[in-house]
Coordinates of C-alpha atoms in Angstrom, one line a residue:
X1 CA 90.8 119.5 127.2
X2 CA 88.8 119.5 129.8
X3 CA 89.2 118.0 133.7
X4 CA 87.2 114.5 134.4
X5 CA 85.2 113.9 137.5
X6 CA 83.7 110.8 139.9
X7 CA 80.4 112.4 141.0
X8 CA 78.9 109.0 141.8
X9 CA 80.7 105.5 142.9
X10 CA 78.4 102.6 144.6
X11 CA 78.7 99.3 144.6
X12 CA 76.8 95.9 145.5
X13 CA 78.4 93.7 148.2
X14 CA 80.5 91.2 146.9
X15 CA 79.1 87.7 146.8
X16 CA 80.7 84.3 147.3
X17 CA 80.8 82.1 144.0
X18 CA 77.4 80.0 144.7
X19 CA 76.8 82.4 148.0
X20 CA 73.9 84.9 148.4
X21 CA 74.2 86.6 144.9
X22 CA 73.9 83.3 143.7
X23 CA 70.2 83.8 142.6
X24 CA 70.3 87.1 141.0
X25 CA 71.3 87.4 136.6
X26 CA 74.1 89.3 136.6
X27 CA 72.2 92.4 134.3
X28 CA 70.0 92.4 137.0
X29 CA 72.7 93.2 139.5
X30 CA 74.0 96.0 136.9
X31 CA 71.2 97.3 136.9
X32 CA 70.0 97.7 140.4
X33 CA 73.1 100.5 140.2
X34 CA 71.9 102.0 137.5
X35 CA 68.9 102.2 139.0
X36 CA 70.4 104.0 142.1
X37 CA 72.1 106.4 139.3
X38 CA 68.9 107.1 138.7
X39 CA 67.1 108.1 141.9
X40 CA 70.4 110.4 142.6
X41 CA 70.5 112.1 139.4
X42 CA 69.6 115.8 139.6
X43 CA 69.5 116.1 135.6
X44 CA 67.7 114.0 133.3
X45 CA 68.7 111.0 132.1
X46 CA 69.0 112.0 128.4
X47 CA 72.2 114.4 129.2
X48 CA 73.4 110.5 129.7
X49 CA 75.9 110.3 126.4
X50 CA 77.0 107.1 126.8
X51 CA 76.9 104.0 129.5
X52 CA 79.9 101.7 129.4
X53 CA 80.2 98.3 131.3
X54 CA 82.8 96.0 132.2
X55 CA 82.2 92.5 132.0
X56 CA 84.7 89.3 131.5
X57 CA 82.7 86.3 130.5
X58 CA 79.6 87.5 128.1
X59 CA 79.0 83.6 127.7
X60 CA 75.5 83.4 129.5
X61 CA 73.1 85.8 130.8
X62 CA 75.8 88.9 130.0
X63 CA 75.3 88.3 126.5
X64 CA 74.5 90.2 123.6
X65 CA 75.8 93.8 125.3
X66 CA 74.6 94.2 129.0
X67 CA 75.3 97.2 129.6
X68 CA 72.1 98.1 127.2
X69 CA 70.5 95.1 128.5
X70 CA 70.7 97.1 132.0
X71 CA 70.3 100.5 131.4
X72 CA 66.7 99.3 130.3
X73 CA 66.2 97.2 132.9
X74 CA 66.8 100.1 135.1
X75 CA 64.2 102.4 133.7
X76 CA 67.0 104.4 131.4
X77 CA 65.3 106.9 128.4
X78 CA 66.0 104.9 125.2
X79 CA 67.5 107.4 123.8
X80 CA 70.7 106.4 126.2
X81 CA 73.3 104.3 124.7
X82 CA 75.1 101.5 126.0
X83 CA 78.5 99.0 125.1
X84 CA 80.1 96.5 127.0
X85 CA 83.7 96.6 127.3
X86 CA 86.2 93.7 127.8
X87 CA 89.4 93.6 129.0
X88 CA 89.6 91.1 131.2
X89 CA 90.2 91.6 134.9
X90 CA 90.5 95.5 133.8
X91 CA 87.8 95.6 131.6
X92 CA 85.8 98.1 134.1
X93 CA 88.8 100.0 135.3
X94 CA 89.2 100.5 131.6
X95 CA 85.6 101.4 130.9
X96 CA 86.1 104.5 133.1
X97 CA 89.9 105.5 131.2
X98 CA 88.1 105.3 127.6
X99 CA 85.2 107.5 129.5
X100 CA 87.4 109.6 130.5
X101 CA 89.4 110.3 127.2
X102 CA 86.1 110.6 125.5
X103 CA 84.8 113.5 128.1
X104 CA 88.4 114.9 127.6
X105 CA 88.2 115.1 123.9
X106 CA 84.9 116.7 124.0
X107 CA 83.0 113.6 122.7
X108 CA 81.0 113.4 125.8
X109 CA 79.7 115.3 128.8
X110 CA 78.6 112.6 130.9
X111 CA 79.3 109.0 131.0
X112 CA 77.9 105.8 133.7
X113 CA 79.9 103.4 134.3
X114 CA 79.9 99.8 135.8
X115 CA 81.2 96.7 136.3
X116 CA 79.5 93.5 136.8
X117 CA 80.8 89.7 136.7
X118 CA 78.0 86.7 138.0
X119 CA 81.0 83.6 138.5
X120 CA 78.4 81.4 140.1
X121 CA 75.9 81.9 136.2
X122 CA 79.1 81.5 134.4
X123 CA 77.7 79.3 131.9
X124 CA 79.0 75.8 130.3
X125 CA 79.9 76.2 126.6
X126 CA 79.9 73.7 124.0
X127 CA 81.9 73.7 120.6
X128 CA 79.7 72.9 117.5
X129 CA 81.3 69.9 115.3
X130 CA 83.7 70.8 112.4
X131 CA 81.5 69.1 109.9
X132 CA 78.4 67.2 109.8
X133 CA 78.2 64.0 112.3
X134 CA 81.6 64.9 113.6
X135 CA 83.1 63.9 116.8
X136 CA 85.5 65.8 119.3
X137 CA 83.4 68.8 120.6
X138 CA 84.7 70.4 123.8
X139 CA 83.0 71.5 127.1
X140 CA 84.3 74.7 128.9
X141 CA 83.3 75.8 132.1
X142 CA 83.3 79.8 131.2
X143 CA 83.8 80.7 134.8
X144 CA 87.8 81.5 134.3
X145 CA 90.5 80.6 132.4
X146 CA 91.2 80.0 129.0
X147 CA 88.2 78.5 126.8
X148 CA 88.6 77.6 123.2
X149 CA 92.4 78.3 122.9
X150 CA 94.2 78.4 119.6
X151 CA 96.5 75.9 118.8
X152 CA 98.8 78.2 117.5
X153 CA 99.1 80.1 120.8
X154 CA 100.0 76.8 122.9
X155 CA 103.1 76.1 120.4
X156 CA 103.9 79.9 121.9
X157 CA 103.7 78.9 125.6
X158 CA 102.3 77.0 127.6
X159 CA 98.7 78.7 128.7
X160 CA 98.7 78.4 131.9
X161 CA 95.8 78.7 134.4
X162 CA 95.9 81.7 136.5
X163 CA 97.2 79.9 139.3
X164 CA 100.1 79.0 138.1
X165 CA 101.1 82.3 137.0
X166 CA 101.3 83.2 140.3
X167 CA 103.6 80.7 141.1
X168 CA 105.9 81.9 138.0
X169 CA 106.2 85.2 139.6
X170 CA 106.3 83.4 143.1
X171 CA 109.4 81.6 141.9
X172 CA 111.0 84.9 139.8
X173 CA 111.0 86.6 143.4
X174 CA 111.3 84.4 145.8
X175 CA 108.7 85.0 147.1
X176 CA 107.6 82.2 149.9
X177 CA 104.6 80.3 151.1
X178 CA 104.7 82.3 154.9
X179 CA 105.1 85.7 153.4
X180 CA 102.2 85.1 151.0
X181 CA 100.0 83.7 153.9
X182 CA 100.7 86.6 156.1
X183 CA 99.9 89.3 153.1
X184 CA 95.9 87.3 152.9
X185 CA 96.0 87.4 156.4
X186 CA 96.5 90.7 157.1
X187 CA 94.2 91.6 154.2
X188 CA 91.4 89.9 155.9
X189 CA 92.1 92.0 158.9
X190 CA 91.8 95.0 157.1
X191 CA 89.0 94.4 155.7
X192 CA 87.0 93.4 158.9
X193 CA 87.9 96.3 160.4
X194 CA 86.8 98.4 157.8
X195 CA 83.3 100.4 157.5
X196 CA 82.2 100.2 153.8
X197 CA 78.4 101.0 154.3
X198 CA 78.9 104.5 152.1
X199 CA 79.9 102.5 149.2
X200 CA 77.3 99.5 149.5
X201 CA 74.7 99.4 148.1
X202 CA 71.7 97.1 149.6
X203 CA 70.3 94.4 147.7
X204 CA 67.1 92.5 148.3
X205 CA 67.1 89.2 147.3
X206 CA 63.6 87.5 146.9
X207 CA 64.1 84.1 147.5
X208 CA 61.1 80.9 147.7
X209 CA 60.3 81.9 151.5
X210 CA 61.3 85.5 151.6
X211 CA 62.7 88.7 150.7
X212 CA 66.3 89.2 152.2
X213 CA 68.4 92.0 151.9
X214 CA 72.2 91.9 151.5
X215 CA 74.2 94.4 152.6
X216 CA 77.7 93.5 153.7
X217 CA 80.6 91.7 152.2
X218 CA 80.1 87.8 151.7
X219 CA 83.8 87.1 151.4
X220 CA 85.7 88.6 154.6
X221 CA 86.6 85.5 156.8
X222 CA 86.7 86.4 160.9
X223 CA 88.4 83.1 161.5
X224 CA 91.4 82.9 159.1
X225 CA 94.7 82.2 160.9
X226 CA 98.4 81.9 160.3
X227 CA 97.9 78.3 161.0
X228 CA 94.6 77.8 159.4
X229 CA 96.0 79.5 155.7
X230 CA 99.7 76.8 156.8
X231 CA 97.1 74.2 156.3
X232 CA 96.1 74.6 153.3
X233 CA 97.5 73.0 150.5
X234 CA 99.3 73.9 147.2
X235 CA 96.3 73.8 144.5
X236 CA 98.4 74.6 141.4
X237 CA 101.6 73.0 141.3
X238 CA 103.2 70.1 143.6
X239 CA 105.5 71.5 146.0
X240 CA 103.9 75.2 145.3
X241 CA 103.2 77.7 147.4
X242 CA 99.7 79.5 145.7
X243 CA 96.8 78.4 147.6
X244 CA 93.2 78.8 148.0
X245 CA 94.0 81.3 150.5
X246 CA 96.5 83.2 149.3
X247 CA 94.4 83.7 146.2
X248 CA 91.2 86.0 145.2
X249 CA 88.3 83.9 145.7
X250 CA 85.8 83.7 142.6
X251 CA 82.7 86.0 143.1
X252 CA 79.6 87.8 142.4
X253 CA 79.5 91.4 142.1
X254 CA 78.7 94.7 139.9
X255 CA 80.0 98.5 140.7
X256 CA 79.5 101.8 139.2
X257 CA 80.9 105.5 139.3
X258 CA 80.0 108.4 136.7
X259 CA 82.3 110.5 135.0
X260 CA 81.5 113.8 134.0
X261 CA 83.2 116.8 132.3
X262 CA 84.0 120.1 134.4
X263 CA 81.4 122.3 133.0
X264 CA 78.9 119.3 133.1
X265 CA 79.9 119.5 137.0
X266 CA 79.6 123.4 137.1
X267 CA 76.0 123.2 135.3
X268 CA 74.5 121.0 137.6
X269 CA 76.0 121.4 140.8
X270 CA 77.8 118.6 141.2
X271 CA 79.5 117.5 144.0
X272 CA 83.2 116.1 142.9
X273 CA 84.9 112.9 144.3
X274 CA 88.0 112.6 142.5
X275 CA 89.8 114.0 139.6
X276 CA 91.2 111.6 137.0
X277 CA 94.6 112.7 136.4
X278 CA 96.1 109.6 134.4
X279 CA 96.2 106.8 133.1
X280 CA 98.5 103.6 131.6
X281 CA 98.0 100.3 130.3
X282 CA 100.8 98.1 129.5
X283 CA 101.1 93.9 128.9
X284 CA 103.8 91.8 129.9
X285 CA 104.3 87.9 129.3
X286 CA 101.1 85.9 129.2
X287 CA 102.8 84.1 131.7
X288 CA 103.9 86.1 134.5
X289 CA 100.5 88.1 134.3
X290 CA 100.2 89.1 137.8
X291 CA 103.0 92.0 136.9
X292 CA 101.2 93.7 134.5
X293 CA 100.7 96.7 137.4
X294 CA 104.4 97.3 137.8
X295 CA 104.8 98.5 134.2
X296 CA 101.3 99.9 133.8
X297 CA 102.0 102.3 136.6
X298 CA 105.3 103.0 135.3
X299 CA 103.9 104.3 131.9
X300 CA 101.3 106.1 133.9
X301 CA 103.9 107.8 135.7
X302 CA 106.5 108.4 132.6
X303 CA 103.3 109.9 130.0
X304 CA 102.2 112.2 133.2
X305 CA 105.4 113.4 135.0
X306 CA 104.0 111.3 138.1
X307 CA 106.2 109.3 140.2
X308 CA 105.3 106.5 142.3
X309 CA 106.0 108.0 145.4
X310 CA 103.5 110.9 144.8
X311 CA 101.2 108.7 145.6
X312 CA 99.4 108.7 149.2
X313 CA 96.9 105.9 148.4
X314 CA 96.8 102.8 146.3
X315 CA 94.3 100.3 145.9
X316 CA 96.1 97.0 144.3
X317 CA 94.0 94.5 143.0
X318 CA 95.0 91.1 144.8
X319 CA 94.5 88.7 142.5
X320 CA 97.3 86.7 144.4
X321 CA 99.2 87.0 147.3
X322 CA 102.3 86.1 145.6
X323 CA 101.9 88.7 142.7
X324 CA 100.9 91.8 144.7
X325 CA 104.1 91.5 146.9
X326 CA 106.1 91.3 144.1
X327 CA 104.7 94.7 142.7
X328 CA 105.2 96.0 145.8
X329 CA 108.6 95.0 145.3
X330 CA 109.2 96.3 142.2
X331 CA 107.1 99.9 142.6
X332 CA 108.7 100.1 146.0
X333 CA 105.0 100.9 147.5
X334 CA 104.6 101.4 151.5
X335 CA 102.7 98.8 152.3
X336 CA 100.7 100.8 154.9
X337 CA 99.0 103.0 151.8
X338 CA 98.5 100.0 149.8
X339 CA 94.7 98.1 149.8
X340 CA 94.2 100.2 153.7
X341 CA 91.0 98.6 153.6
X342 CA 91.8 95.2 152.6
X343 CA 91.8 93.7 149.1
X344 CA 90.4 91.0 146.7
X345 CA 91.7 88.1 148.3
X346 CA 89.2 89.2 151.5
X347 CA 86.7 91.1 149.9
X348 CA 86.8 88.6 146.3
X349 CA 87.4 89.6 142.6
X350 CA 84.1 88.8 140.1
X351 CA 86.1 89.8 137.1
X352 CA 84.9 92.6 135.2
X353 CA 83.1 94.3 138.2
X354 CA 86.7 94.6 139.6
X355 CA 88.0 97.9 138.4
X356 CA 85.5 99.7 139.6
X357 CA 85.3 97.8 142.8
X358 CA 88.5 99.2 144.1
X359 CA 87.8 102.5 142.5
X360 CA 85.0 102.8 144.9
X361 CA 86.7 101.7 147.8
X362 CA 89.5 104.3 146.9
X363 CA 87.2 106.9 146.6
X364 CA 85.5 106.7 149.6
X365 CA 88.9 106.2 151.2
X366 CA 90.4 109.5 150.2
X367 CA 87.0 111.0 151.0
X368 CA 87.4 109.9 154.7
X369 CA 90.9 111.6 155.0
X370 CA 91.4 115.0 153.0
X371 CA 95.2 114.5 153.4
X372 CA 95.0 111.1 150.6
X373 CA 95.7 113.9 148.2
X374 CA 96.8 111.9 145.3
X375 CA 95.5 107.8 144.5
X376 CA 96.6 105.4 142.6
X377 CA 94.1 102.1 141.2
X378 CA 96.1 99.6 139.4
X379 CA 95.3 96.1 138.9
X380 CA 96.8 92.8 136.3
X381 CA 94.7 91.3 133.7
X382 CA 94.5 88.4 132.4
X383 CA 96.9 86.7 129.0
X384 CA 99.4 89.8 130.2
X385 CA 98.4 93.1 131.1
X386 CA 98.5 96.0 133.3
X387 CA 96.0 98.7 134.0
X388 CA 96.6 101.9 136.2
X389 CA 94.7 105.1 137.3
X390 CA 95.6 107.7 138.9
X391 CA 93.1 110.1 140.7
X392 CA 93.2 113.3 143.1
X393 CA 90.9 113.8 146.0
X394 CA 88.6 117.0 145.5
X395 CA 88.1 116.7 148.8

């Protein structure tokens, strides 16, 4: 079997829903990455066996497989394949484990991989009429959330919005409305004090007037206060305590990292970033989805004789306040290790781009401090799972 490798990780900034990404298709955005890939490779582009994308919505213009759509855009041979992948809120972080596996296995030497999610070109979608002249079609805004549910599944349980998931697990663990305030509040400070131009990748944005370029982090509020996140009020249940700003914000965004085999490394002269050294994905209730990490790292840790405490780094995906503390509860995390740069509810969560969003971040974070020795990436997806990776710095 042979070792796995990050020998690349960049990412776009991330983009308010309706903010400065706003104007650019989301394969596009893909492919401006791919298009870096590109300029750094010191092989050609054939040796490429596969590139693999995560993407959520694939209702508008990431239809129809964009992770092809974007390899060509970027000026990829032909001869380089490409499938989307979707799992969610994972889909990306999964993208890299099945890359991985197949580079372990010997299917593969060298795999690209990205993320990419446009919320704000989330499109509206329409159901046709059962039968000729028939009445009762349905509009869906595709930007979250459920769309076309089955019957069958709501006599289940009730599908609830993301939102109020959070508030089932706020309620299972007591968790309250100052304690999630304070966790989005101090993720905003980390996050403004952080220096994230080595994983940013610049992107010019040619607008009626003029060409800008974006660079830095749309999401990151300087003037968020105890008081100003008090103020705000319950969106998802009366007398709740999940708000606006104790939630991710919706976003725009696409990432990328490659994975290649050891001997790939060796015959090109690769310079390592991390290791992958494990991986688990578990689901739990659709209902109390924001858990999924807890039991995803625990399988992680029970196939790979890894306990949680090995760990010197983890970068949780905060989908919610209210769920992130309660896996820090449950995993019994240090909170000084966890999300050291900030995390989703600063920096924003566009879906599918995600998992290789914080993969990034923890790369160049164990890169900046050779004694991060071991990492963890772990995030909750949507209708009930968990998704966890576990990495060593080769640095």
């Amino acid at each position: 079997m042979e070792n796995t490798y990050i020998v690349y990780a960049k990412r776009t900034p991330m983009g308010k829903i309706n903010g400065v990404l706003s104007p650019v298709r989301v394969d596009d955005l893909m492919s401006y990455l791919f298009a870096d890939v590109k300029n750094w490779a010191n092989f050609d582009l054939k040796e490429v066996d596969d590139v693999m994308v995560g993407c959520a919505n694939q209702a508008g213009e990431d239809n129809r497989n964009l992770a092809r759509m974007s390899l060509l855009l970027a000026g990829f041979p032909t001869e380089v394949p490409g499938t989307t992948i979707n799992r969610l809120c994972g889909s990306s972080l999964d993208a890299v484990i099945g890359a991985s596996g197949r580079i372990s296995m010997g299917l593969a030497d060298c795999i690209v991989v990205g993320g990419a999610e446009s919320m704000t070109r989330a499109p509206y979608a329409l159901s046709k009429a059962e039968r000729a002249h028939g009445r009762g079609q349905k509009l869906y805004d595709t930007t979250l959330g459920w769309r076309f549910p089955n019957p069958r599944m709501k006599k289940m349980f009730p599908l609830f919005a993301m939102g109020e998931t959070a508030e089932e697990v706020a309620d299972l663990y007591k968790i309250g409305r100052v304690e999630q305030d304070e966790f989005a509040y101090n993720s905003h400070q980390k996050a403004l004090k952080s220096d994230f131009k080595k994983e940013i990748l610049a992107v010019e944005i040619e607008t009626r007037k003029e060409k800008i370029i974006v660079d830095t982090d749309e999401c990151p509020r300087a003037d968020s206060t105890m008081e100003k996140l008090g103020s705000l009020r319950a969106v998802f249940r009366d007398g709740g305590s999940v708000t606006a700003g104790n939630s991710s914000p919706m976003n725009d965004g696409a990432s990328c990292v490659v994975v290649v085999s050891e001997s790939f490394l060796k015959k090109h002269n690769l310079t390592p970033m991390l290791r992958l050294t494990g991986a688990g994905i578990r689901g739990v209730h659709p209902n109390t989805m924001g858990l999924g990490p807890i039991f995803a790292t625990r399988n992680l840790c029970e196939r790979f004789e890894k306990k949680v405490s090995d760990f010197d780094i983890v970068e949780l995906n905060e989908a919610f306040a209210a769920q992130s503390l309660a896996c820090l509860r449950e995993l019994e995390l240090d909170p000084s290790i966890v999300n050291i740069k900030g995390g989703a509810i600063a920096l924003g969560h566009p879906l599918g781009c995600s998992g290789t969003r914080i993969l990034t971040t923890l790369a160049y974070s164990m890169m900046e401090n050779k004694n991060l020795k071991q990492g963890l990436a772990t995030m909750c997806i949507g209708v009930g799972q968990g998704i966890a990776l576990s990495v060593e710095n080769c640095n």
